[in-house]
Tab-separated table of C-alpha atoms in Angstrom:
chain	number	residue	atom	x	y	z
A	1	UNK	CA	61.481	99.745	87.811
A	2	UNK	CA	60.017	101.156	90.980
A	3	UNK	CA	61.393	104.256	92.686
A	4	UNK	CA	62.880	102.054	95.404
A	5	UNK	CA	64.750	99.912	92.856
A	6	UNK	CA	66.128	102.991	91.080
A	7	UNK	CA	67.352	104.549	94.310
A	8	UNK	CA	68.728	101.434	95.978
A	9	UNK	CA	72.247	101.736	94.582
A	10	UNK	CA	75.137	103.215	96.521
A	11	UNK	CA	75.772	106.848	95.768
A	12	UNK	CA	79.259	107.518	94.426
A	13	UNK	CA	80.747	110.886	95.287
A	14	UNK	CA	83.141	112.112	92.591
A	15	UNK	CA	86.660	113.128	93.600
A	16	UNK	CA	87.193	116.759	94.540
A	17	UNK	CA	90.183	116.756	92.180
A	18	UNK	CA	91.903	114.041	90.165
A	19	UNK	CA	94.725	112.320	91.972
A	20	UNK	CA	97.547	109.965	91.043
A	21	UNK	CA	97.303	106.525	92.584
A	22	UNK	CA	100.991	105.582	92.571
A	23	UNK	CA	101.884	107.029	95.990
A	24	UNK	CA	98.558	106.530	97.830
A	25	UNK	CA	96.516	103.898	95.983
A	26	UNK	CA	93.789	103.604	98.630
A	27	UNK	CA	92.294	106.236	100.931
A	28	UNK	CA	89.002	106.207	102.819
A	29	UNK	CA	87.102	107.953	105.567
A	30	UNK	CA	85.708	105.003	107.505
A	31	UNK	CA	85.415	103.522	110.991
A	32	UNK	CA	86.027	106.912	112.621
A	33	UNK	CA	89.399	107.266	110.934
A	34	UNK	CA	91.131	108.571	107.871
A	35	UNK	CA	92.888	105.423	106.717
A	36	UNK	CA	94.589	104.068	103.669
A	37	UNK	CA	97.514	102.396	101.977
A	38	UNK	CA	100.662	104.345	101.087
A	39	UNK	CA	103.442	103.033	98.842
A	40	UNK	CA	106.963	102.860	100.177
A	41	UNK	CA	109.408	105.321	98.681
A	42	UNK	CA	112.325	102.895	98.944
A	43	UNK	CA	110.910	99.411	98.285
A	44	UNK	CA	108.444	98.726	95.477
A	45	UNK	CA	107.185	95.587	97.249
A	46	UNK	CA	106.322	97.353	100.512
A	47	UNK	CA	103.281	99.410	101.414
A	48	UNK	CA	102.269	101.079	104.652
A	49	UNK	CA	98.828	101.072	106.222
A	50	UNK	CA	98.340	104.466	107.858
A	51	UNK	CA	95.483	105.998	109.828
A	52	UNK	CA	94.465	109.067	111.824
A	53	UNK	CA	91.599	108.808	114.301
A	54	UNK	CA	88.837	111.417	114.235
A	55	UNK	CA	88.770	113.764	117.221
A	56	UNK	CA	91.896	112.557	119.020
A	57	UNK	CA	94.148	112.411	115.916
A	58	UNK	CA	95.807	109.295	117.313
A	59	UNK	CA	97.874	107.938	114.450
A	60	UNK	CA	99.173	104.555	113.377
A	61	UNK	CA	101.457	103.467	110.576
A	62	UNK	CA	102.804	99.993	109.875
A	63	UNK	CA	103.870	97.902	106.903
A	64	UNK	CA	101.644	95.360	105.226
A	65	UNK	CA	103.585	92.782	107.334
A	66	UNK	CA	102.586	94.564	110.597
A	67	UNK	CA	106.041	95.990	111.213
A	68	UNK	CA	106.008	99.498	112.703
A	69	UNK	CA	106.889	102.473	110.547
A	70	UNK	CA	110.346	103.842	111.299
A	71	UNK	CA	109.216	107.460	110.922
A	72	UNK	CA	106.137	107.440	113.178
A	73	UNK	CA	107.812	107.970	116.549
A	74	UNK	CA	105.796	110.615	118.357
A	75	UNK	CA	104.729	112.569	115.266
A	76	UNK	CA	103.093	112.115	111.871
A	77	UNK	CA	105.415	110.286	109.480
A	78	UNK	CA	105.652	111.075	105.770
A	79	UNK	CA	103.184	108.271	104.989
A	80	UNK	CA	100.498	109.877	107.153
A	81	UNK	CA	101.209	113.294	105.651
A	82	UNK	CA	100.854	111.815	102.148
A	83	UNK	CA	97.602	110.122	103.213
A	84	UNK	CA	96.176	113.437	104.443
A	85	UNK	CA	97.206	115.158	101.206
A	86	UNK	CA	95.532	112.520	99.040
A	87	UNK	CA	92.409	112.519	101.211
A	88	UNK	CA	92.087	116.255	100.607
A	89	UNK	CA	92.369	115.630	96.857
A	90	UNK	CA	89.855	112.775	97.011
A	91	UNK	CA	87.237	114.241	99.353
A	92	UNK	CA	88.040	117.952	99.633
A	93	UNK	CA	89.583	119.722	102.618
A	94	UNK	CA	86.258	120.721	104.187
A	95	UNK	CA	84.893	117.175	104.196
A	96	UNK	CA	88.122	115.744	105.649
A	97	UNK	CA	88.171	118.473	108.325
A	98	UNK	CA	84.544	117.736	109.277
A	99	UNK	CA	85.136	114.000	109.429
A	100	UNK	CA	88.293	114.265	111.530
A	101	UNK	CA	86.802	117.096	113.647
A	102	UNK	CA	89.644	119.501	112.874
A	103	UNK	CA	89.119	123.201	113.569
A	104	UNK	CA	91.057	125.417	111.164
A	105	UNK	CA	90.936	129.178	110.835
A	106	UNK	CA	90.618	130.397	107.273
A	107	UNK	CA	91.050	128.332	104.136
A	108	UNK	CA	91.603	124.632	104.817
A	109	UNK	CA	94.122	122.583	102.864
A	110	UNK	CA	96.275	119.538	103.579
A	111	UNK	CA	98.975	121.607	105.249
A	112	UNK	CA	96.660	123.505	107.590
A	113	UNK	CA	94.825	120.299	108.535
A	114	UNK	CA	98.108	118.538	109.296
A	115	UNK	CA	99.397	121.507	111.303
A	116	UNK	CA	96.165	121.738	113.318
A	117	UNK	CA	96.272	118.027	114.158
A	118	UNK	CA	99.982	117.876	115.020
A	119	UNK	CA	99.727	120.968	117.236
A	120	UNK	CA	97.592	118.909	119.653
A	121	UNK	CA	100.498	116.443	120.053
A	122	UNK	CA	98.427	113.338	119.282
A	123	UNK	CA	99.368	109.980	120.736
A	124	UNK	CA	100.507	107.051	118.699
A	125	UNK	CA	97.444	104.858	118.275
A	126	UNK	CA	96.768	101.185	117.926
A	127	UNK	CA	97.552	99.621	114.550
A	128	UNK	CA	95.189	96.671	115.034
A	129	UNK	CA	92.863	97.905	112.258
A	130	UNK	CA	95.669	97.743	109.686
A	131	UNK	CA	94.757	94.201	108.638
A	132	UNK	CA	91.153	95.191	107.882
A	133	UNK	CA	92.228	98.260	105.907
A	134	UNK	CA	94.750	96.254	103.902
A	135	UNK	CA	92.138	93.557	103.253
A	136	UNK	CA	89.709	96.180	101.867
A	137	UNK	CA	92.493	97.537	99.674
A	138	UNK	CA	93.148	94.047	98.261
A	139	UNK	CA	89.434	93.599	97.615
A	140	UNK	CA	89.366	96.874	95.661
A	141	UNK	CA	92.318	95.636	93.599
A	142	UNK	CA	90.457	92.419	92.836
A	143	UNK	CA	87.508	94.407	91.480
A	144	UNK	CA	89.853	96.218	89.092
A	145	UNK	CA	90.819	92.888	87.541
A	146	UNK	CA	87.211	92.005	86.648
A	147	UNK	CA	85.945	92.618	83.151
A	148	UNK	CA	83.282	95.347	82.963
A	149	UNK	CA	79.818	93.832	83.220
A	150	UNK	CA	76.333	94.625	84.407
A	151	UNK	CA	75.771	91.058	85.645
A	152	UNK	CA	75.582	90.453	89.406
A	153	UNK	CA	78.782	89.659	91.271
A	154	UNK	CA	78.779	86.263	93.048
A	155	UNK	CA	79.774	87.675	96.443
A	156	UNK	CA	76.822	90.048	96.324
A	157	UNK	CA	74.238	87.252	95.939
A	158	UNK	CA	73.421	87.311	99.632
A	159	UNK	CA	71.230	90.366	99.017
A	160	UNK	CA	67.614	89.221	98.788
A	161	UNK	CA	65.838	89.543	95.468
A	162	UNK	CA	63.049	92.081	95.287
A	163	UNK	CA	60.463	89.629	93.979
A	164	UNK	CA	61.229	86.622	96.195
A	165	UNK	CA	58.294	84.385	97.000
A	166	UNK	CA	58.213	82.676	100.398
């Protein structure tokens, strides 16, 4: 294999620390937001799609059925706080702080990041991206159901082959 072929795979960054997936099964730093899926504490069939925007810290939280979260009225709800905590476990506090553009004095952790963001009194943001986040979460779940293989995945066939002849 050429150097290009060996280096053309996506780099996977290991978790900063192991985390349990029951409460926050999906967390990502993407699209200028910390976003993810948080399980409901009261209903096993309900999940919340939560997000915090980088820089402004505008937040959004709604159910998988696009109903607004009852706790996100002018401040971070418990779902968003759980999302921040799991993001710190997944990516590390420094990386989350850099991505969200949070300035903290001293040692950063989930609590100091949350306090720094809430002290700016962020506005409640738009939850229009919730459908995309939830769709990515469902796609990740579908990959977990596949048997381990090194064969190509059908939905990835749109990538051109390296030795294609015109």
